[in-house]
Short mmCIF file of C-alpha atoms and ligand atoms in Angstrom, two decimals:
data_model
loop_
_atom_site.label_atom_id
_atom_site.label_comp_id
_atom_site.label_asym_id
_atom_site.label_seq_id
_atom_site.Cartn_x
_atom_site.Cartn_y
_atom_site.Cartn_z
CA UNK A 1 -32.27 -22.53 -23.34
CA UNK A 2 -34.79 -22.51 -26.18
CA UNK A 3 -34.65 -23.39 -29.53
CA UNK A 4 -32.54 -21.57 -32.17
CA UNK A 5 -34.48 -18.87 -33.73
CA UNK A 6 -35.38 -18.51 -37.83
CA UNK A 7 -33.27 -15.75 -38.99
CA UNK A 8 -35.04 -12.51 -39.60
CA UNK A 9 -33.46 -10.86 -42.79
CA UNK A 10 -33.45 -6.75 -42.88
CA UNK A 11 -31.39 -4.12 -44.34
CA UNK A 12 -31.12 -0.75 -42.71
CA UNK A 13 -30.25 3.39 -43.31
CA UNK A 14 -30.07 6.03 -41.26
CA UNK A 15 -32.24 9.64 -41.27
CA UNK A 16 -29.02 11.88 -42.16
CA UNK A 17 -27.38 8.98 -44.45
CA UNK A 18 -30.67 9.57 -46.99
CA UNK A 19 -33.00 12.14 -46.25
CA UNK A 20 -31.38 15.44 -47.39
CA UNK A 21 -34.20 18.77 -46.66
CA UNK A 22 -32.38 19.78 -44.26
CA UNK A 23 -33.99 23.10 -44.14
CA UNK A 24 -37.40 21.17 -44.89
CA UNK A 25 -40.61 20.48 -42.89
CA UNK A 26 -39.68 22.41 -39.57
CA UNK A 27 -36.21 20.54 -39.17
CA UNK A 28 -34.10 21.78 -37.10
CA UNK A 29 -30.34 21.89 -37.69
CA UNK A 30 -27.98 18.81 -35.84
CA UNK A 31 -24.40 18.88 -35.34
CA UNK A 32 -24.06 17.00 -38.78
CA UNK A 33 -25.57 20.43 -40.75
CA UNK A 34 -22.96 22.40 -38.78
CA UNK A 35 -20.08 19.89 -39.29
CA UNK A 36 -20.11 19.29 -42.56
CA UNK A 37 -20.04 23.10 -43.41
CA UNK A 38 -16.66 22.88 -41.76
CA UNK A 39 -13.85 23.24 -44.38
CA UNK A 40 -12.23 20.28 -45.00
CA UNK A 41 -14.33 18.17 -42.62
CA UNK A 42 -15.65 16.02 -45.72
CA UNK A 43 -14.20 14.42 -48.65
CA UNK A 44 -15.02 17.25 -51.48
CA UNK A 45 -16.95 19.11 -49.00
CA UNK A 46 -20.45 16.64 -49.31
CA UNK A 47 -22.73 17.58 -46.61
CA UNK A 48 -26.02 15.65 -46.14
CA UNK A 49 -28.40 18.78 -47.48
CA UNK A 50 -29.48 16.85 -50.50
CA UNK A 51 -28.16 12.61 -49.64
CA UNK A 52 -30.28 10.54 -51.44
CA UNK A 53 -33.73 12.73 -51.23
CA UNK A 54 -35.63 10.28 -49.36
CA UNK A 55 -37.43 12.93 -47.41
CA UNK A 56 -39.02 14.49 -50.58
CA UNK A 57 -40.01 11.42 -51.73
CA UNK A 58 -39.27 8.25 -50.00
CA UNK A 59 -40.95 5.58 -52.76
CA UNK A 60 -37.71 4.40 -54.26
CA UNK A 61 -36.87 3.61 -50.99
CA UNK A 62 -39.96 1.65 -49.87
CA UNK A 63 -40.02 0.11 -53.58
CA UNK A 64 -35.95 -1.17 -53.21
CA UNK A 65 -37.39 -3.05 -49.40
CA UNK A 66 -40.14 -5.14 -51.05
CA UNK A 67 -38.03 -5.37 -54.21
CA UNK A 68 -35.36 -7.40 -51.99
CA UNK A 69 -38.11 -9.45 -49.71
CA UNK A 70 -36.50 -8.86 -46.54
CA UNK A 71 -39.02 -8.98 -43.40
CA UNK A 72 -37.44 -6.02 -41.92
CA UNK A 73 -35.64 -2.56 -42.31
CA UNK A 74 -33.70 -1.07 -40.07
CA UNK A 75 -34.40 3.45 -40.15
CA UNK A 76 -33.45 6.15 -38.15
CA UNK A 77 -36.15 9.08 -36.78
CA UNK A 78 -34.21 12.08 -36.60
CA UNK A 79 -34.44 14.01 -33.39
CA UNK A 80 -34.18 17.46 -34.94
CA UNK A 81 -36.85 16.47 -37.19
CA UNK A 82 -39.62 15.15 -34.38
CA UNK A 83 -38.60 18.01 -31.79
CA UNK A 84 -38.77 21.50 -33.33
CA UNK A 85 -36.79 23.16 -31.05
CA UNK A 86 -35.73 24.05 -27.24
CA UNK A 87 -39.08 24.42 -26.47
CA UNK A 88 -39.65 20.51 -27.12
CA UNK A 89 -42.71 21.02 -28.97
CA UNK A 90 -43.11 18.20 -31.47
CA UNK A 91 -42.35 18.85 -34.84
CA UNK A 92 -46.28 17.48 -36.93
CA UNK A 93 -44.63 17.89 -40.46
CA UNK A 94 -41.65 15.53 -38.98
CA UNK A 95 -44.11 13.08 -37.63
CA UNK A 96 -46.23 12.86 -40.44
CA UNK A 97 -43.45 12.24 -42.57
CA UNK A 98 -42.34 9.10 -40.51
CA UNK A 99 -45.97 7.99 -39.95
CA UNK A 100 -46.43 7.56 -43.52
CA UNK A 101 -42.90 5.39 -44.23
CA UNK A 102 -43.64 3.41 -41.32
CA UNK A 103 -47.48 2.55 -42.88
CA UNK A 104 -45.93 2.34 -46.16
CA UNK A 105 -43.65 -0.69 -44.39
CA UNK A 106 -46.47 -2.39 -42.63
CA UNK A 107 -48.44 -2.02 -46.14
CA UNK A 108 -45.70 -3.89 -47.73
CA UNK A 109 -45.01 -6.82 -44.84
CA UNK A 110 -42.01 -5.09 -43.47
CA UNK A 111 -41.11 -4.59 -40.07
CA UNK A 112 -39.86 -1.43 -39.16
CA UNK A 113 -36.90 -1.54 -36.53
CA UNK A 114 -36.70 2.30 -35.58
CA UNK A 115 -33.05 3.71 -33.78
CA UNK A 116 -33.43 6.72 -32.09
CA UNK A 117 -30.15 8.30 -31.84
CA UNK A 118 -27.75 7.69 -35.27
CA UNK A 119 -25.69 10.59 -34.56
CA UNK A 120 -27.92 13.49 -35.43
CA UNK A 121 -27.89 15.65 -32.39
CA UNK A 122 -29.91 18.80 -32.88
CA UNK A 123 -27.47 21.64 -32.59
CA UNK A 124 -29.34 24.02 -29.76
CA UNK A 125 -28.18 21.14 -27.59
CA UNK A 126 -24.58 21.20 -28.61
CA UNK A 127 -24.68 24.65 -28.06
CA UNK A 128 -25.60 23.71 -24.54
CA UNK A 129 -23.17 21.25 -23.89
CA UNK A 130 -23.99 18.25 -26.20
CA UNK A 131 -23.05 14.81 -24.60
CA UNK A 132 -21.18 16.48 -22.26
CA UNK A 133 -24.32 17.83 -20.72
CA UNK A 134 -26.71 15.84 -18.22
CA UNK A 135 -29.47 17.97 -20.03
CA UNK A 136 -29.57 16.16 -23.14
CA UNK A 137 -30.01 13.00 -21.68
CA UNK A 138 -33.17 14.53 -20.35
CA UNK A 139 -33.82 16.02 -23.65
CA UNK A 140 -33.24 12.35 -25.03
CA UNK A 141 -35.77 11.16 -22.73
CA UNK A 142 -38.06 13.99 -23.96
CA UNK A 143 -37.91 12.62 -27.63
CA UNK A 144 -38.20 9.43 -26.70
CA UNK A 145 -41.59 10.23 -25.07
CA UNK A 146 -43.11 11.87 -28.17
CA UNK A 147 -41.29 9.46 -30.37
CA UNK A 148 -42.82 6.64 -28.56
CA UNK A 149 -46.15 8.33 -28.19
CA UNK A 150 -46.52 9.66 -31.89
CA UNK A 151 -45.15 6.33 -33.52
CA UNK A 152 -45.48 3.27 -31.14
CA UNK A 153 -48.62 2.12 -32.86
CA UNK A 154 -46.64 1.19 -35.73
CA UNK A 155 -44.07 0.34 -34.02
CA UNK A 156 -42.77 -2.24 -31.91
CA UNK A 157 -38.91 -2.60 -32.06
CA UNK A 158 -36.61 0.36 -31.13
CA UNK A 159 -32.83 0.68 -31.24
CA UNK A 160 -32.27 3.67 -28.60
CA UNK A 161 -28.55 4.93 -29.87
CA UNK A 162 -26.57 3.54 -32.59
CA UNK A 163 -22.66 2.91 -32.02
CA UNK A 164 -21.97 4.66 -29.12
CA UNK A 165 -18.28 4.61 -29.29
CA UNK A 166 -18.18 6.26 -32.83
CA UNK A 167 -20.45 9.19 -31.15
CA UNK A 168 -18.02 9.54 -28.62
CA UNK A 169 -14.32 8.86 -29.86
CA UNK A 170 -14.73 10.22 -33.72
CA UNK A 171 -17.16 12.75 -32.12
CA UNK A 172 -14.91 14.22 -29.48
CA UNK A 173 -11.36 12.50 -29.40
CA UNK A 174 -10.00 12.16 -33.50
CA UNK A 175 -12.50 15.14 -34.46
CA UNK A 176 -13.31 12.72 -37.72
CA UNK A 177 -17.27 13.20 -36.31
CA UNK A 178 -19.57 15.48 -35.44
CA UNK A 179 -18.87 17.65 -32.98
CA UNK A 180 -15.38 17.35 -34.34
CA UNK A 181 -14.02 17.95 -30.36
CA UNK A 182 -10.71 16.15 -29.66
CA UNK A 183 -10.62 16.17 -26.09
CA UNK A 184 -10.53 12.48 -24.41
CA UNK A 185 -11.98 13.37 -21.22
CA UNK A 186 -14.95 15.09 -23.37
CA UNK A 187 -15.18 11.75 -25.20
CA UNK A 188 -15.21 9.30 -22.27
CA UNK A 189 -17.76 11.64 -20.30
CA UNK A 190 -19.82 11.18 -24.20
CA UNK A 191 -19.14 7.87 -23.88
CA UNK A 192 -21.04 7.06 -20.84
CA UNK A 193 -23.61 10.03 -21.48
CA UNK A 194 -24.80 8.60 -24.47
CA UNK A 195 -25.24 5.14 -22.19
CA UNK A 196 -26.71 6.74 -19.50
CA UNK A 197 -29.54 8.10 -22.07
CA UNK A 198 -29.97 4.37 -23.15
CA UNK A 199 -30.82 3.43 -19.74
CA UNK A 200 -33.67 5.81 -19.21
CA UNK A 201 -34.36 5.61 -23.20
CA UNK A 202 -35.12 1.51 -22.27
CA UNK A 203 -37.31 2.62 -19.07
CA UNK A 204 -39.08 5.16 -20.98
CA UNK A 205 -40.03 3.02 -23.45
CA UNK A 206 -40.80 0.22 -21.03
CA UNK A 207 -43.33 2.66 -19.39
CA UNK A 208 -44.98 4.11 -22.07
CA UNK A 209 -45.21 0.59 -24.95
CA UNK A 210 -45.01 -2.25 -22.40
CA UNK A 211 -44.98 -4.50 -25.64
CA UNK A 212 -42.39 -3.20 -27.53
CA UNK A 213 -38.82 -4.82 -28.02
CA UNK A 214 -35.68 -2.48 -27.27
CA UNK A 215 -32.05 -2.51 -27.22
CA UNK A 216 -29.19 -0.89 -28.57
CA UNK A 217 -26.56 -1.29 -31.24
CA UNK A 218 -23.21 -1.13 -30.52
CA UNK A 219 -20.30 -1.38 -33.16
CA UNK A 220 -17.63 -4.10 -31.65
CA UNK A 221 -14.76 -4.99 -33.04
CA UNK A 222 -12.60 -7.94 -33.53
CA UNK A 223 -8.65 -7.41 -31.99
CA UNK A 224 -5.94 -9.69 -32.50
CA UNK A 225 -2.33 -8.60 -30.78
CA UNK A 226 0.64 -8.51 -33.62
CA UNK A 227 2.17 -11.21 -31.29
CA UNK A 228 3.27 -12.43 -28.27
CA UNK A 229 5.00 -9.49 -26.42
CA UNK A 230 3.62 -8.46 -23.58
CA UNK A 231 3.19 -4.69 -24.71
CA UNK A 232 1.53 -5.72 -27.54
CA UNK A 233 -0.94 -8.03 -25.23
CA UNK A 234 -1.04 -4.48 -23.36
CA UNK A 235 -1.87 -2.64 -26.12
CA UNK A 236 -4.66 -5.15 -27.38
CA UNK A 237 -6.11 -4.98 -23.89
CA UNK A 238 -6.10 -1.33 -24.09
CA UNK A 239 -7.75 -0.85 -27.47
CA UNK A 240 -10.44 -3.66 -26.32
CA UNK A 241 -11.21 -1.44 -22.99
CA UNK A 242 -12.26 1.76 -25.84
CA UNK A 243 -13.48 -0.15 -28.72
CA UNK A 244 -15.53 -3.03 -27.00
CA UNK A 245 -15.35 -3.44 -23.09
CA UNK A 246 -16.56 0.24 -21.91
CA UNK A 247 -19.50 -0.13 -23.64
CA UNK A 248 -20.30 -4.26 -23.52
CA UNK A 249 -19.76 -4.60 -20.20
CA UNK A 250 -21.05 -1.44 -18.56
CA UNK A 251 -24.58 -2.03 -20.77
CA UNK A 252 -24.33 -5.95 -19.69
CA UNK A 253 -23.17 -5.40 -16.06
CA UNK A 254 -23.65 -1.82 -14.87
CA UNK A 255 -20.22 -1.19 -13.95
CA UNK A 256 -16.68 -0.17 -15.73
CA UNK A 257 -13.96 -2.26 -16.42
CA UNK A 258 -11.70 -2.75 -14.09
CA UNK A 259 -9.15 -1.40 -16.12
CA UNK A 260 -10.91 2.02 -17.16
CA UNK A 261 -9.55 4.02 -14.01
CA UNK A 262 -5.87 3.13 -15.35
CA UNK A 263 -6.14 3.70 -18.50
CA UNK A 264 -8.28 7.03 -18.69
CA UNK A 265 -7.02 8.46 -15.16
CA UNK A 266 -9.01 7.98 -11.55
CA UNK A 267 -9.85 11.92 -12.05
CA UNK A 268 -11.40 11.72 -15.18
CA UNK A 269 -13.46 8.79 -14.69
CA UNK A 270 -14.92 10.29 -11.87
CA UNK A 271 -15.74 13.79 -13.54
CA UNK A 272 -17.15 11.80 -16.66
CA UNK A 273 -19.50 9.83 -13.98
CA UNK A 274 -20.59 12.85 -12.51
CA UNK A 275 -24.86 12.18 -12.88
CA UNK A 276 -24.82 9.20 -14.40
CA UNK A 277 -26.18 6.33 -12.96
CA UNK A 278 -24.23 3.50 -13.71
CA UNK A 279 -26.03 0.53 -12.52
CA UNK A 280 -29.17 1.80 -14.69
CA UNK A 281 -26.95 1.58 -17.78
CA UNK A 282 -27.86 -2.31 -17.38
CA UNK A 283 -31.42 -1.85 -17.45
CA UNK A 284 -32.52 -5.30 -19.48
CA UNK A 285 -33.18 -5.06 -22.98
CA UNK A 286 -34.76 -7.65 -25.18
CA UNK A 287 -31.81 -8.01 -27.77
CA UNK A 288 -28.14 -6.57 -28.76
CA UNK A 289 -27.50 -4.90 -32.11
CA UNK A 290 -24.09 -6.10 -32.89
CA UNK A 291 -22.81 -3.98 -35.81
CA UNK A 292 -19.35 -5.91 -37.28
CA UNK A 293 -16.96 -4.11 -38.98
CA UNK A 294 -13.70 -4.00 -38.03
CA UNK A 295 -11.04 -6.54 -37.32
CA UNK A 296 -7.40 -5.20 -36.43
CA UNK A 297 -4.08 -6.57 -35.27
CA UNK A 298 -2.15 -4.79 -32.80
CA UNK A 299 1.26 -3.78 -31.59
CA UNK A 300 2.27 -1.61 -29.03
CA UNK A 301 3.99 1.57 -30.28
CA UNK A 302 5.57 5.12 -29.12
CA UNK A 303 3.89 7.62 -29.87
CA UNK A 304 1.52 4.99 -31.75
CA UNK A 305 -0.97 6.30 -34.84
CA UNK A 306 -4.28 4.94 -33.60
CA UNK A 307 -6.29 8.35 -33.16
CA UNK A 308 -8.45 7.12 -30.45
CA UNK A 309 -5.92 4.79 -28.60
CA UNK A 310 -2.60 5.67 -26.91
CA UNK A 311 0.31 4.30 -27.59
CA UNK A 312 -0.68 1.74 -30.51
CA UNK A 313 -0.35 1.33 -34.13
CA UNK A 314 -2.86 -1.06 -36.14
CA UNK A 315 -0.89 -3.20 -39.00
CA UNK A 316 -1.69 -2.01 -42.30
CA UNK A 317 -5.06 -4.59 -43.31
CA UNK A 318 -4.29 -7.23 -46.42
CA UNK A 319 -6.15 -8.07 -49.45
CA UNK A 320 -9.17 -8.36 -49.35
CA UNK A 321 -9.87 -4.85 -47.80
CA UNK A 322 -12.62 -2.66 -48.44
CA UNK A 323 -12.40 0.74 -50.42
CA UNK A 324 -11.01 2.26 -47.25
CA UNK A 325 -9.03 -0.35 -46.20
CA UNK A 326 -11.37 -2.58 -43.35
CA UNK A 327 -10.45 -6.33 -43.54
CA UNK A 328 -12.40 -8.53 -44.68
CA UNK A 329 -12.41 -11.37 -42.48
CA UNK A 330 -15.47 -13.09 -41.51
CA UNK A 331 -13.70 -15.13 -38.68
CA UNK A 332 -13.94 -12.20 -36.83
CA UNK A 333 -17.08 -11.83 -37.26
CA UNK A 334 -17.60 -15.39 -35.82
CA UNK A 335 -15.62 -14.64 -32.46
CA UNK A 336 -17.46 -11.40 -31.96
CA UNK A 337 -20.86 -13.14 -32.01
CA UNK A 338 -19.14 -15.57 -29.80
CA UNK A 339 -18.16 -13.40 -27.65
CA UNK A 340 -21.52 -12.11 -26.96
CA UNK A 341 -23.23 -15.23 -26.69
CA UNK A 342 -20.89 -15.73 -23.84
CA UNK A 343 -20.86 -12.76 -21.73
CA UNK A 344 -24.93 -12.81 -22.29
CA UNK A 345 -26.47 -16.43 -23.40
CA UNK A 346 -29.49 -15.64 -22.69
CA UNK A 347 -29.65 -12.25 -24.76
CA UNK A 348 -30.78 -12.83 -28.22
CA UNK A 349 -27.85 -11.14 -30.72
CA UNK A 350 -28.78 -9.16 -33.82
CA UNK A 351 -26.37 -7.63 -36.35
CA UNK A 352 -27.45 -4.12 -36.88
CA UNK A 353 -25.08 -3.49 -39.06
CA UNK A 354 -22.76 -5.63 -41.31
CA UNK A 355 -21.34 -4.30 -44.65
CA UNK A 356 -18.23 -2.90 -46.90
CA UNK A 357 -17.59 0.24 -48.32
CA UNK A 358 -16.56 0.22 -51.73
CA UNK A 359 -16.24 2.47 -54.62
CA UNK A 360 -18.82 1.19 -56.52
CA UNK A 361 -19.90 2.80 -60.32
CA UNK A 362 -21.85 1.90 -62.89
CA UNK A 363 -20.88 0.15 -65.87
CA UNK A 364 -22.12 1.17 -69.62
CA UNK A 365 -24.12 -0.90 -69.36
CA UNK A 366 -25.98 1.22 -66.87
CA UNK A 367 -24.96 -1.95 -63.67
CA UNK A 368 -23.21 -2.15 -61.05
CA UNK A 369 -21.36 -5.63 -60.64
CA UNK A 370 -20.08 -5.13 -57.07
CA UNK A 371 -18.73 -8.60 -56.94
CA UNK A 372 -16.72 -8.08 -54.21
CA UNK A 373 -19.76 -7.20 -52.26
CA UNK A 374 -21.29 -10.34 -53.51
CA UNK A 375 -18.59 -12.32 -52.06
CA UNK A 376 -18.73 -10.63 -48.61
CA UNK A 377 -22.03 -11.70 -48.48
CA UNK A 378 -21.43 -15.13 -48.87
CA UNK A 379 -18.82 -15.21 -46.96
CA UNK A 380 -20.45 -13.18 -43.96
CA UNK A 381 -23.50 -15.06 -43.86
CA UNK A 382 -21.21 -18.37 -43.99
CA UNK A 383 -19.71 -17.05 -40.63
CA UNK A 384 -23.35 -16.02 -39.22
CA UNK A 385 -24.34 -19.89 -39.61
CA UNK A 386 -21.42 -20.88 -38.04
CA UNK A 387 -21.48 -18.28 -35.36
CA UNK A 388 -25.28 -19.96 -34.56
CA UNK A 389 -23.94 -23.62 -35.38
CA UNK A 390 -22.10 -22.95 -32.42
CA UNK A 391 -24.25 -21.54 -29.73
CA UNK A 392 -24.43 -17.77 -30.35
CA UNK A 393 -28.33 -16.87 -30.52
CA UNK A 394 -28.36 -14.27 -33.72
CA UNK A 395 -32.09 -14.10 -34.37
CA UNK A 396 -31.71 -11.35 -36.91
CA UNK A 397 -29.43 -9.99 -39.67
CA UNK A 398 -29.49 -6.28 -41.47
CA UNK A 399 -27.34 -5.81 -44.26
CA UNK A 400 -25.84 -2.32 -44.54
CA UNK A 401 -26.91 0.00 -46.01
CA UNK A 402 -29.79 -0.66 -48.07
CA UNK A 403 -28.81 2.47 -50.49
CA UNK A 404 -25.77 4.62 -51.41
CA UNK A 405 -25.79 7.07 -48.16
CA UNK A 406 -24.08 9.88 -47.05
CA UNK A 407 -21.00 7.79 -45.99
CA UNK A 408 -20.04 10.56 -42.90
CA UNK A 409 -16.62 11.71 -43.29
CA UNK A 410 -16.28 10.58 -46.49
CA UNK A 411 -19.09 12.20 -48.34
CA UNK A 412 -20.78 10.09 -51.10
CA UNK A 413 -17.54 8.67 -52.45
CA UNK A 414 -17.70 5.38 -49.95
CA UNK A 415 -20.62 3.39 -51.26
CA UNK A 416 -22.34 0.82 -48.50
CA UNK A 417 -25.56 0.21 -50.50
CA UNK A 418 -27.20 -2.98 -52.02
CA UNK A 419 -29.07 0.16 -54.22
CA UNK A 420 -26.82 2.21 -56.12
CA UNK A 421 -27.89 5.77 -56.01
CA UNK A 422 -26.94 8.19 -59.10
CA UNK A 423 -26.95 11.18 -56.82
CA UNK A 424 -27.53 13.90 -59.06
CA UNK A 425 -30.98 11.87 -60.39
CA UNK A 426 -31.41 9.98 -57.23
CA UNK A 427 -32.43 7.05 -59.46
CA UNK A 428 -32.06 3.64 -57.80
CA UNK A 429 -30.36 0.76 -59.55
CA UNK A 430 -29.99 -2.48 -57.63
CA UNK A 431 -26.45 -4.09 -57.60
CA UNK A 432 -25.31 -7.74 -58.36
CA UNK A 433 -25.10 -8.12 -54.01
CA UNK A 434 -28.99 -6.95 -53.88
CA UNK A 435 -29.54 -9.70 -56.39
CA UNK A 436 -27.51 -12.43 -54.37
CA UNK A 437 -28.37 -11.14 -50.88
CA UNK A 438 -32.55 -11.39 -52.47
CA UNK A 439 -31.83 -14.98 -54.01
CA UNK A 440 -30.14 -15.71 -50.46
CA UNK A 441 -33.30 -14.84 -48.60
CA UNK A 442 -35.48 -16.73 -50.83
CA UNK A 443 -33.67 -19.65 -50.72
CA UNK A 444 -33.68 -19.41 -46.42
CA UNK A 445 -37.06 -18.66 -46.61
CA UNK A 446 -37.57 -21.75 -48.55
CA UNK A 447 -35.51 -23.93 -46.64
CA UNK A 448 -37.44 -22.90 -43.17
CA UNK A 449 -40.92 -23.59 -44.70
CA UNK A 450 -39.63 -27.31 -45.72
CA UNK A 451 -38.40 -27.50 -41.92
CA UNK A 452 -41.73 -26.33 -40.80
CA UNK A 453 -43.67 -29.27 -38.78
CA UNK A 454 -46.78 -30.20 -40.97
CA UNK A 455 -49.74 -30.33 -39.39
CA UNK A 456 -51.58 -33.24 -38.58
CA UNK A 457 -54.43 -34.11 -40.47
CA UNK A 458 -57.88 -33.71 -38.09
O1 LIG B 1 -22.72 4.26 -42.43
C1 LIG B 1 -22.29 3.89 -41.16
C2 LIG B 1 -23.44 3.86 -40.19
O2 LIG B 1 -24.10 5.06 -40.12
C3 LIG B 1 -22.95 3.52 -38.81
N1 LIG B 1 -22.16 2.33 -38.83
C4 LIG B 1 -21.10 2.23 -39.78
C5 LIG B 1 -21.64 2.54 -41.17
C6 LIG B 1 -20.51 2.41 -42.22
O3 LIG B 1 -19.49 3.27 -41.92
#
């Protein structure tokens, strides 16, 4: 095995999270537009038609990436934004408008990692079925083409969807998502949809940039049983089949678990595989996007309060938590990354995502002294060295998010960003974290110069 890699140091968004113009440029609508207009699907009604404004003017943005030195961020093309319609026909205005943030990277030393699918299905396919539908996959594939062939000059790393489970269980089982369906056998069939699109997504790309670097990012999370009863072993196992084994192992191996069929039902497995081809989901990629969140303990429990598992209940999370109550526990983080490393050790890892929610404001002063946000960072990036001290081959990091966003469900309340962003301005101010996490890369970036091997003298 080859030598551990330098760390690359990013930060990352997403198009919905920041762009706002919805109705802008020859965008389409997605499922997020029609969502959020849903009373009561959003903390104070938010919906993403304004977010931070980065499509009307996306400097800030660019200015807050070179402000922090990272060598990468992490963005999000919107499909209803590229594609202007059933039709297919490429959207220019859409185009242009990621042409010139991508340059604008590249201008400033930045390399631009670019996801394809972060949720943002354009509605006209919902209305045809949505993931439930073979035809978006070849709709995907469609995008993929123009996205590939309009932007893969300047670029050369694509994510091709973003945490498929959240698509697919808060999309279609709790409802907490866009589409907002709770149906299970709607979210399984999702499930797999959305990882049937990554295969041909990867051999799309393959064929048309030969060069470029894919894979996907997948949200996994840590699971610890409330003890040693067998149901709640049971119920562990179960919540690890949802959360992290459908989707690790089917994109690593090509085939289910061999405890899908008994959990979800032989019938419904089958009807959800109806098209897909399974082994094709394994299609090689280049890296995996590990995005760490979430660590849980488990018990077994009837009727249980999980909204995506069965018959579980997950212990309320002790201090420190974030604003809505994820641990914070950065050993979890550590066996995650493990975990990987194992079941793929040749597969360089990336975290794709890695971040806490918070409900940041700014002082008087006119700052914003997230200091628990500073500590997370320490203490993540503690647990990333010791993830790599130990074997698991993390060649990159993005912090997230790299602004205040859109948080999803819960509208601009939940704060993510190393930025803040006073929404009604859309002014920028950088918290204490962007300060630590910049002194942090400075300080690496140091470190691996002084490690570099000095040439001899001729
Ligand atoms: O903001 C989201 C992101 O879009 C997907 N991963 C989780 C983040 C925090 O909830």
């Amino acid at each position: 095995m080859s030598e551990m890699p330098e760390i690359r140091w990013g930060s990352g968004t997403a198009a919905y999270q920041i762009e706002g113009a919805v109705d802008e440029g020859g965008r389409v609508p997605s499922i997020w537009d029609t969502f959020a207009d849903r009373p009561g699907a959003i903390t104070r009604g938010d919906t993403g038609t304004v977010a931070s404004g980065m499509y009307r003017d996306p400097a800030p943005l660019l200015d807050a990436v070179e402000w922090l030195g990272t060598d990468s961020y992490r963005l999000s093309v919107a499909w209803c934004r590229v594609i202007g319609g059933p039709d297919g026909r490429p959207n220019p205005e859409g185009i242009a408008y990621y042409r010139r943030v991508l340059q604008e990277l590249h201008r400033r030393g930045v390399t631009p990692l670019v996801t394809l699918y972060h949720w943002d299905l354009p509605q006209w396919l919902q209305d045809r079925g949505g993931w439930a539908s073979l035809e978006t996959v070849s709709a995907f594939v469609d995008f993929v083409t123009v996205a590939v062939g309009e932007l893969g000059d300047l670029v050369d790393e694509w994510i091709t969807v973003n945490e498929p489970f959240c698509a697919a269980f808060h999309g279609h089982l709790s409802g907490e998502h866009a589409p907002g369906i709770r149906d299970e056998a709607t979210a399984l069939r999702a499930a797999l949809m959305q990882l049937h699109a990554h295969g041909e997504a990867v051999r799309t790309i393959r064929r048309l940039a030969p060069g470029a670097r894919t894979g996907l990012a997948m949200n996994l999370s840590d699971l610890e049983p409330a003890g040693d009863l067998p149901a709640d072993l049971e119920a562990t196992r179960r919540a690890d089949l949802v959360e992290n084994r459908l989707f690790l192992h089917t994109v690593l191996r090509g085939e289910l678990p061999e405890d899908t069929d008994g959990y979800f039902g032989t019938a419904t497995v089958a009807a959800a595989l109806e098209g897909i081809d399974l082994a094709g989901i394994a299609e090689p990629i280049d890296f995996i996007g590990v995005n760490y969140y979430e660590h849980n303990v488990v018990r077994a429990a009837e009727p249980g309060t999980d909204p995506i598992v069965r018959g579980i209940d997950k212990l309320p999370v002790p201090q420190p938590r974030s604003g809505n109550g994820v641990a914070v526990h950065p050993a979890g983080f550590v066996r995650v990354l493990l975990r990987v490393a194992e079941l793929a050790p040749d597969l360089p890892i990336r975290v794709t995502e890695n971040g806490i929610g918070l409900w940041d404001y700014l002082d008087p002063s006119g700052n914003c002294n997230d200091v628990e946000r500073v500590a997370f960072l320490d203490r993540y990036l503690a647990a990333l060295r010791e993830a790599r001290s130990r074997g698991a081959r993390v060649e990159a990091y993005y912090h997230w998010s790299l602004i205040d966003t859109f948080e999803w469900s819960y509208g601009y309340q939940l704060r993510y960003g190393l930025f803040y962003v006073d929404f009604p301005t859309r002014r920028l101010t950088p918290k204490a974290s962007a300060a630590r996490y910049r002194e942090i890369i400075a300080g690496e970036r140091a470190a691996a110069l002084d490690r570099e091997p000095i040439a001899a003298e001729a």
